[in-house]
PDB file of C-alpha atoms in Angstrom:
ATOM      1  CA  ALA A   1     -38.981  48.429 111.750  1.00 76.00           C
ATOM      2  CA  GLN A   2     -40.870  49.718 109.016  1.00 82.00           C
ATOM      3  CA  LYS A   3     -42.767  53.063 109.543  1.00 89.00           C
ATOM      4  CA  ILE A   4     -44.280  55.948 107.491  1.00 94.00           C
ATOM      5  CA  THR A   5     -44.497  59.462 109.051  1.00 95.00           C
ATOM      6  CA  GLN A   6     -46.849  62.177 107.816  1.00 96.00           C
ATOM      7  CA  THR A   7     -46.646  65.203 109.898  1.00 95.00           C
ATOM      8  CA  GLN A   8     -49.244  67.392 108.388  1.00 95.00           C
ATOM      9  CA  PRO A   9     -52.638  66.501 109.798  1.00 93.00           C
ATOM     10  CA  GLY A  10     -54.104  69.289 107.789  1.00 95.00           C
ATOM     11  CA  MET A  11     -53.272  71.423 104.854  1.00 96.00           C
ATOM     12  CA  PHE A  12     -54.863  74.332 102.889  1.00 97.00           C
ATOM     13  CA  VAL A  13     -54.152  75.137  99.462  1.00 97.00           C
ATOM     14  CA  GLN A  14     -55.618  77.779  96.979  1.00 97.00           C
ATOM     15  CA  GLU A  15     -57.103  76.699  93.850  1.00 97.00           C
ATOM     16  CA  LYS A  16     -54.687  76.387  91.088  1.00 97.00           C
ATOM     17  CA  GLU A  17     -51.743  76.572  93.417  1.00 97.00           C
ATOM     18  CA  ALA A  18     -49.278  73.808  94.014  1.00 98.00           C
ATOM     19  CA  VAL A  19     -48.978  72.086  97.230  1.00 98.00           C
ATOM     20  CA  THR A  20     -46.629  69.559  98.827  1.00 98.00           C
ATOM     21  CA  LEU A  21     -47.542  66.801 101.169  1.00 98.00           C
ATOM     22  CA  ASP A  22     -44.884  65.422 103.513  1.00 98.00           C
ATOM     23  CA  CYS A  23     -43.828  61.910 103.935  1.00 98.00           C
ATOM     24  CA  THR A  24     -40.973  60.363 105.649  1.00 97.00           C
ATOM     25  CA  TYR A  25     -40.341  56.625 105.925  1.00 96.00           C
ATOM     26  CA  ASP A  26     -38.012  54.150 107.795  1.00 94.00           C
ATOM     27  CA  THR A  27     -36.921  50.933 106.675  1.00 91.00           C
ATOM     28  CA  SER A  28     -33.914  48.590 106.560  1.00 88.00           C
ATOM     29  CA  ASP A  29     -35.073  46.937 103.262  1.00 87.00           C
ATOM     30  CA  GLN A  30     -32.937  47.705 100.050  1.00 87.00           C
ATOM     31  CA  SER A  31     -35.639  47.199  97.720  1.00 86.00           C
ATOM     32  CA  TYR A  32     -39.161  48.892  98.698  1.00 90.00           C
ATOM     33  CA  GLY A  33     -41.613  50.910  97.067  1.00 91.00           C
ATOM     34  CA  LEU A  34     -43.484  54.235  97.988  1.00 94.00           C
ATOM     35  CA  PHE A  35     -47.101  54.974  97.113  1.00 93.00           C
ATOM     36  CA  TRP A  36     -49.766  57.635  97.481  1.00 96.00           C
ATOM     37  CA  TYR A  37     -53.471  57.291  97.844  1.00 95.00           C
ATOM     38  CA  LYS A  38     -56.158  59.773  97.825  1.00 96.00           C
ATOM     39  CA  GLN A  39     -59.144  59.012 100.103  1.00 94.00           C
ATOM     40  CA  PRO A  40     -62.384  61.251  99.362  1.00 94.00           C
ATOM     41  CA  SER A  41     -65.141  61.524 101.908  1.00 90.00           C
ATOM     42  CA  SER A  42     -66.912  58.574 100.235  1.00 86.00           C
ATOM     43  CA  GLY A  43     -63.887  56.355 101.628  1.00 86.00           C
ATOM     44  CA  GLU A  44     -62.648  54.667  98.630  1.00 87.00           C
ATOM     45  CA  MET A  45     -58.900  54.541  98.132  1.00 91.00           C
ATOM     46  CA  ILE A  46     -57.582  55.853  95.051  1.00 92.00           C
ATOM     47  CA  PHE A  47     -54.102  54.994  93.699  1.00 91.00           C
ATOM     48  CA  LEU A  48     -52.299  58.195  92.766  1.00 94.00           C
ATOM     49  CA  ILE A  49     -48.541  57.345  92.100  1.00 93.00           C
ATOM     50  CA  TYR A  50     -45.716  54.755  92.833  1.00 92.00           C
ATOM     51  CA  GLN A  51     -41.907  55.172  93.335  1.00 93.00           C
ATOM     52  CA  GLY A  52     -39.566  52.229  93.306  1.00 90.00           C
ATOM     53  CA  SER A  53     -36.508  52.520  95.702  1.00 90.00           C
ATOM     54  CA  TYR A  54     -34.326  51.802  92.600  1.00 90.00           C
ATOM     55  CA  ASP A  55     -35.920  54.323  90.274  1.00 88.00           C
ATOM     56  CA  GLU A  56     -33.638  57.087  89.815  1.00 86.00           C
ATOM     57  CA  GLN A  57     -36.155  59.582  88.256  1.00 93.00           C
ATOM     58  CA  ASN A  58     -38.976  60.944  90.445  1.00 95.00           C
ATOM     59  CA  ALA A  59     -42.444  59.286  89.529  1.00 94.00           C
ATOM     60  CA  THR A  60     -45.061  61.532  87.808  1.00 95.00           C
ATOM     61  CA  GLU A  61     -48.464  61.058  86.819  1.00 94.00           C
ATOM     62  CA  GLY A  62     -50.406  64.099  85.480  1.00 96.00           C
ATOM     63  CA  ARG A  63     -50.687  66.710  88.070  1.00 97.00           C
ATOM     64  CA  TYR A  64     -48.934  64.545  90.640  1.00 97.00           C
ATOM     65  CA  SER A  65     -45.493  64.079  91.230  1.00 97.00           C
ATOM     66  CA  LEU A  66     -43.246  62.175  93.761  1.00 97.00           C
ATOM     67  CA  ASN A  67     -40.303  64.005  95.214  1.00 97.00           C
ATOM     68  CA  PHE A  68     -38.177  61.184  96.210  1.00 96.00           C
ATOM     69  CA  GLN A  69     -34.884  61.860  98.145  1.00 96.00           C
ATOM     70  CA  LYS A  70     -33.685  58.694  99.149  1.00 94.00           C
ATOM     71  CA  ALA A  71     -30.940  59.813 101.567  1.00 94.00           C
ATOM     72  CA  ARG A  72     -33.368  61.712 103.413  1.00 95.00           C
ATOM     73  CA  LYS A  73     -35.924  58.925 103.376  1.00 95.00           C
ATOM     74  CA  SER A  74     -38.675  61.194 102.099  1.00 97.00           C
ATOM     75  CA  ALA A  75     -41.259  60.769  99.577  1.00 97.00           C
ATOM     76  CA  ASN A  76     -43.353  64.018  99.387  1.00 98.00           C
ATOM     77  CA  LEU A  77     -46.294  64.244  97.125  1.00 98.00           C
ATOM     78  CA  VAL A  78     -46.626  67.352  94.987  1.00 98.00           C
ATOM     79  CA  ILE A  79     -50.012  68.322  93.512  1.00 98.00           C
ATOM     80  CA  SER A  80     -49.838  70.989  90.824  1.00 97.00           C
ATOM     81  CA  ALA A  81     -52.647  73.386  89.987  1.00 97.00           C
ATOM     82  CA  SER A  82     -54.809  72.246  92.601  1.00 97.00           C
ATOM     83  CA  GLN A  83     -58.381  71.717  92.165  1.00 97.00           C
ATOM     84  CA  LEU A  84     -61.703  71.745  94.375  1.00 97.00           C
ATOM     85  CA  GLY A  85     -61.756  68.038  93.818  1.00 96.00           C
ATOM     86  CA  ASP A  86     -58.408  67.490  95.208  1.00 98.00           C
ATOM     87  CA  SER A  87     -59.966  68.087  98.786  1.00 97.00           C
ATOM     88  CA  ALA A  88     -59.631  64.744 100.508  1.00 97.00           C
ATOM     89  CA  MET A  89     -57.308  62.620 102.642  1.00 96.00           C
ATOM     90  CA  TYR A  90     -53.901  61.784 101.370  1.00 97.00           C
ATOM     91  CA  PHE A  91     -51.930  58.633 102.467  1.00 96.00           C
ATOM     92  CA  CYS A  92     -48.478  57.848 101.929  1.00 96.00           C
ATOM     93  CA  ALA A  93     -47.689  54.097 102.103  1.00 94.00           C
ATOM     94  CA  MET A  94     -44.684  51.787 101.613  1.00 93.00           C
ATOM     95  CA  ARG A  95     -44.141  48.216 100.663  1.00 88.00           C
ATOM     96  CA  GLY A  96     -41.473  46.289 102.257  1.00 79.00           C
ATOM     97  CA  GLY A  97     -40.645  43.522 104.759  1.00 68.00           C
ATOM     98  CA  ASN A  98     -41.786  40.095 104.587  1.00 63.00           C
ATOM     99  CA  GLY A  99     -40.569  39.495 101.088  1.00 69.00           C
ATOM    100  CA  GLY A 100     -41.547  42.836 100.219  1.00 68.00           C
ATOM    101  CA  ASN A 101     -45.235  42.016 100.374  1.00 76.00           C
ATOM    102  CA  GLN A 102     -46.160  43.919 103.324  1.00 82.00           C
ATOM    103  CA  PHE A 103     -47.848  47.469 103.134  1.00 86.00           C
ATOM    104  CA  TYR A 104     -47.336  50.261 105.687  1.00 90.00           C
ATOM    105  CA  PHE A 105     -49.474  53.271 105.726  1.00 92.00           C
ATOM    106  CA  GLY A 106     -48.977  56.791 107.453  1.00 93.00           C
ATOM    107  CA  THR A 107     -51.708  58.534 109.263  1.00 92.00           C
ATOM    108  CA  GLY A 108     -52.818  60.746 106.436  1.00 95.00           C
ATOM    109  CA  THR A 109     -52.948  64.439 105.596  1.00 96.00           C
ATOM    110  CA  SER A 110     -56.206  66.151 104.950  1.00 96.00           C
ATOM    111  CA  LEU A 111     -56.109  68.553 102.124  1.00 98.00           C
ATOM    112  CA  THR A 112     -58.551  71.280 101.675  1.00 98.00           C
ATOM    113  CA  VAL A 113     -58.474  73.415  98.352  1.00 98.00           C
ATOM    114  CA  ILE A 114     -59.885  76.641  98.697  1.00 97.00           C
ATOM    115  CA  PRO A 115     -61.927  78.513  95.831  1.00 95.00           C
TER     116      PRO A 115
ATOM    117  CA  GLU B   1     -63.018  44.324  84.333  1.00 65.00           C
ATOM    118  CA  ALA B   2     -64.695  44.324  87.652  1.00 79.00           C
ATOM    119  CA  GLY B   3     -62.943  45.996  90.874  1.00 92.00           C
ATOM    120  CA  VAL B   4     -62.589  44.739  94.242  1.00 95.00           C
ATOM    121  CA  THR B   5     -65.976  44.142  95.784  1.00 96.00           C
ATOM    122  CA  GLN B   6     -66.999  44.149  99.526  1.00 97.00           C
ATOM    123  CA  SER B   7     -70.310  43.355 101.318  1.00 97.00           C
ATOM    124  CA  PRO B   8     -72.045  44.504 103.100  1.00 97.00           C
ATOM    125  CA  THR B   9     -71.628  48.144 102.485  1.00 96.00           C
ATOM    126  CA  HIS B  10     -72.828  49.022 106.207  1.00 97.00           C
ATOM    127  CA  LEU B  11     -73.164  46.632 109.189  1.00 98.00           C
ATOM    128  CA  ILE B  12     -74.453  47.436 112.561  1.00 98.00           C
ATOM    129  CA  LYS B  13     -74.117  45.129 115.448  1.00 98.00           C
ATOM    130  CA  THR B  14     -74.367  45.058 119.233  1.00 98.00           C
ATOM    131  CA  ARG B  15     -71.362  44.618 121.397  1.00 98.00           C
ATOM    132  CA  GLY B  16     -70.484  40.955 122.023  1.00 98.00           C
ATOM    133  CA  GLN B  17     -72.133  39.821 118.672  1.00 98.00           C
ATOM    134  CA  GLN B  18     -70.030  38.575 115.702  1.00 98.00           C
ATOM    135  CA  ALA B  19     -69.498  40.262 112.406  1.00 98.00           C
ATOM    136  CA  THR B  20     -68.609  38.572 108.997  1.00 98.00           C
ATOM    137  CA  LEU B  21     -67.149  40.901 106.182  1.00 98.00           C
ATOM    138  CA  ARG B  22     -66.582  39.549 102.639  1.00 98.00           C
ATOM    139  CA  CYS B  23     -64.284  40.599  99.764  1.00 98.00           C
ATOM    140  CA  SER B  24     -64.069  39.719  96.399  1.00 97.00           C
ATOM    141  CA  PRO B  25     -60.665  40.677  94.681  1.00 96.00           C
ATOM    142  CA  ILE B  26     -60.204  41.509  91.298  1.00 93.00           C
ATOM    143  CA  SER B  27     -60.242  38.499  88.855  1.00 91.00           C
ATOM    144  CA  GLY B  28     -56.610  36.850  88.735  1.00 87.00           C
ATOM    145  CA  HIS B  29     -55.654  38.512  91.916  1.00 90.00           C
ATOM    146  CA  THR B  30     -54.449  35.997  94.539  1.00 91.00           C
ATOM    147  CA  SER B  31     -53.510  38.089  97.543  1.00 92.00           C
ATOM    148  CA  VAL B  32     -55.943  39.905  99.608  1.00 95.00           C
ATOM    149  CA  TYR B  33     -55.204  42.377 102.389  1.00 95.00           C
ATOM    150  CA  TRP B  34     -57.467  43.629 105.248  1.00 97.00           C
ATOM    151  CA  TYR B  35     -57.399  46.690 106.887  1.00 96.00           C
ATOM    152  CA  GLN B  36     -58.981  48.698 109.770  1.00 96.00           C
ATOM    153  CA  GLN B  37     -59.425  52.383 109.652  1.00 93.00           C
ATOM    154  CA  ALA B  38     -61.018  53.886 112.646  1.00 91.00           C
ATOM    155  CA  LEU B  39     -62.435  57.324 112.310  1.00 83.00           C
ATOM    156  CA  GLY B  40     -59.911  60.130 111.814  1.00 74.00           C
ATOM    157  CA  LEU B  41     -57.094  57.568 111.842  1.00 78.00           C
ATOM    158  CA  GLY B  42     -54.811  55.866 109.057  1.00 84.00           C
ATOM    159  CA  LEU B  43     -55.014  52.212 107.863  1.00 91.00           C
ATOM    160  CA  GLN B  44     -53.956  49.640 110.546  1.00 91.00           C
ATOM    161  CA  PHE B  45     -53.136  46.596 108.762  1.00 90.00           C
ATOM    162  CA  LEU B  46     -55.171  43.370 110.026  1.00 94.00           C
ATOM    163  CA  LEU B  47     -54.450  40.265 107.834  1.00 94.00           C
ATOM    164  CA  TRP B  48     -52.878  39.321 104.559  1.00 93.00           C
ATOM    165  CA  TYR B  49     -53.944  36.112 102.727  1.00 94.00           C
ATOM    166  CA  ASP B  50     -52.302  34.715  99.514  1.00 91.00           C
ATOM    167  CA  GLU B  51     -53.140  31.601  97.495  1.00 92.00           C
ATOM    168  CA  GLY B  52     -55.570  30.554 100.349  1.00 94.00           C
ATOM    169  CA  GLU B  53     -53.081  30.864 103.210  1.00 94.00           C
ATOM    170  CA  GLU B  54     -52.796  33.362 106.030  1.00 94.00           C
ATOM    171  CA  ARG B  55     -49.301  35.000 105.180  1.00 91.00           C
ATOM    172  CA  ASN B  56     -49.289  37.682 108.138  1.00 89.00           C
ATOM    173  CA  ARG B  57     -51.458  39.423 110.687  1.00 89.00           C
ATOM    174  CA  GLY B  58     -51.244  42.777 112.254  1.00 89.00           C
ATOM    175  CA  ASN B  59     -51.399  43.579 115.980  1.00 89.00           C
ATOM    176  CA  PHE B  60     -54.828  42.691 116.608  1.00 94.00           C
ATOM    177  CA  PRO B  61     -56.492  40.370 119.062  1.00 96.00           C
ATOM    178  CA  PRO B  62     -57.150  36.701 118.025  1.00 96.00           C
ATOM    179  CA  ARG B  63     -60.845  37.573 117.763  1.00 97.00           C
ATOM    180  CA  PHE B  64     -59.959  39.033 114.497  1.00 97.00           C
ATOM    181  CA  SER B  65     -59.726  36.178 112.101  1.00 97.00           C
ATOM    182  CA  GLY B  66     -60.471  35.324 108.435  1.00 96.00           C
ATOM    183  CA  ARG B  67     -59.961  32.934 105.553  1.00 97.00           C
ATOM    184  CA  GLN B  68     -59.485  32.715 102.011  1.00 97.00           C
ATOM    185  CA  PHE B  69     -61.529  30.637  99.680  1.00 97.00           C
ATOM    186  CA  PRO B  70     -60.350  28.461  96.539  1.00 96.00           C
ATOM    187  CA  ASN B  71     -61.510  31.282  94.297  1.00 94.00           C
ATOM    188  CA  TYR B  72     -59.462  33.891  96.159  1.00 95.00           C
ATOM    189  CA  SER B  73     -62.515  35.709  97.830  1.00 97.00           C
ATOM    190  CA  SER B  74     -61.965  36.403 101.490  1.00 98.00           C
ATOM    191  CA  GLU B  75     -64.047  36.639 104.638  1.00 98.00           C
ATOM    192  CA  LEU B  76     -63.038  38.726 107.871  1.00 98.00           C
ATOM    193  CA  ASN B  77     -64.733  37.597 111.090  1.00 98.00           C
ATOM    194  CA  VAL B  78     -64.714  39.602 114.356  1.00 98.00           C
ATOM    195  CA  ASN B  79     -65.790  37.828 117.316  1.00 97.00           C
ATOM    196  CA  ALA B  80     -67.171  39.368 120.580  1.00 98.00           C
ATOM    197  CA  LEU B  81     -67.465  42.901 119.000  1.00 98.00           C
ATOM    198  CA  GLU B  82     -66.315  45.675 121.104  1.00 97.00           C
ATOM    199  CA  LEU B  83     -67.108  49.378 120.875  1.00 97.00           C
ATOM    200  CA  GLU B  84     -63.912  50.425 119.551  1.00 95.00           C
ATOM    201  CA  ASP B  85     -64.123  47.861 116.752  1.00 97.00           C
ATOM    202  CA  SER B  86     -66.529  50.424 114.911  1.00 97.00           C
ATOM    203  CA  ALA B  87     -64.612  51.425 111.762  1.00 96.00           C
ATOM    204  CA  LEU B  88     -64.368  51.300 108.112  1.00 95.00           C
ATOM    205  CA  TYR B  89     -62.951  48.010 106.978  1.00 97.00           C
ATOM    206  CA  LEU B  90     -61.108  47.959 103.554  1.00 96.00           C
ATOM    207  CA  CYS B  91     -60.103  45.247 101.489  1.00 96.00           C
ATOM    208  CA  ALA B  92     -57.278  45.263  98.887  1.00 95.00           C
ATOM    209  CA  SER B  93     -56.188  42.777  96.192  1.00 93.00           C
ATOM    210  CA  ILE B  94     -53.008  42.402  94.405  1.00 87.00           C
ATOM    211  CA  LEU B  95     -51.350  40.159  91.967  1.00 79.00           C
ATOM    212  CA  LEU B  96     -47.891  39.773  93.519  1.00 70.00           C
ATOM    213  CA  THR B  97     -46.359  38.025  90.664  1.00 67.00           C
ATOM    214  CA  SER B  98     -47.367  40.822  88.290  1.00 62.00           C
ATOM    215  CA  GLY B  99     -44.293  42.996  89.179  1.00 64.00           C
ATOM    216  CA  SER B 100     -46.825  45.713  89.926  1.00 65.00           C
ATOM    217  CA  TYR B 101     -47.235  46.394  93.653  1.00 71.00           C
ATOM    218  CA  GLU B 102     -50.374  48.515  93.382  1.00 79.00           C
ATOM    219  CA  GLN B 103     -53.160  47.516  95.626  1.00 86.00           C
ATOM    220  CA  TYR B 104     -56.540  47.858  94.381  1.00 90.00           C
ATOM    221  CA  PHE B 105     -58.971  48.780  97.337  1.00 94.00           C
ATOM    222  CA  GLY B 106     -62.741  47.937  97.483  1.00 95.00           C
ATOM    223  CA  PRO B 107     -65.362  50.499  98.601  1.00 93.00           C
ATOM    224  CA  GLY B 108     -65.085  49.210 102.447  1.00 95.00           C
ATOM    225  CA  THR B 109     -67.451  47.964 104.887  1.00 96.00           C
ATOM    226  CA  ARG B 110     -68.489  50.343 107.631  1.00 95.00           C
ATOM    227  CA  LEU B 111     -69.064  48.608 110.822  1.00 97.00           C
ATOM    228  CA  THR B 112     -70.747  50.117 113.753  1.00 97.00           C
ATOM    229  CA  VAL B 113     -70.955  48.520 117.143  1.00 97.00           C
ATOM    230  CA  THR B 114     -73.525  49.770 119.657  1.00 97.00           C
TER     231      THR B 114
END
């Protein structure tokens, strides 16, 4: 069965510091993809970063990087130089199953950036 | 390029009524996914439509149903509303053949059942 686990319901980080949000996944698929989304209090889901299961290098997008450890089935999000605007819910998601067109979401981590 | 749109933004219904939520995908996207996000919870997969057909549904009762129209827009219907149906309903579109698997989300419809 496909599953995404986020074990940190809430996290705090000082402004300008780096923070790591944890995500582990379970799948029997050989080909899958991992995503991170940001959801501010307004509710919209904002795509942050994507990592394919066959990608050998960790994905990076500006201040976001994905620490992909395939053997451990983990896909942690690292946010560098945190900003006040980073305060939001963060969801880890996986594409897999059903021909690779099914998406599974974790329960989310609430990040608060402290000035 | 216009993003995914959803209507209405807010919907207030009473228990037992029916609700209809609408979603217009990004132009050219043929797949639409529906998710339910109850307060404080993650996204629960509801339905997936592609090329006008229902491809998969999540673990929800049959009173949650929908359809996809020839222009790829989609409608989610919730019959016999219950209090626990109160949630943010998110729609996402994707072009599965594009090689990119990023889902583009709409702003959501907040359904309140009283």
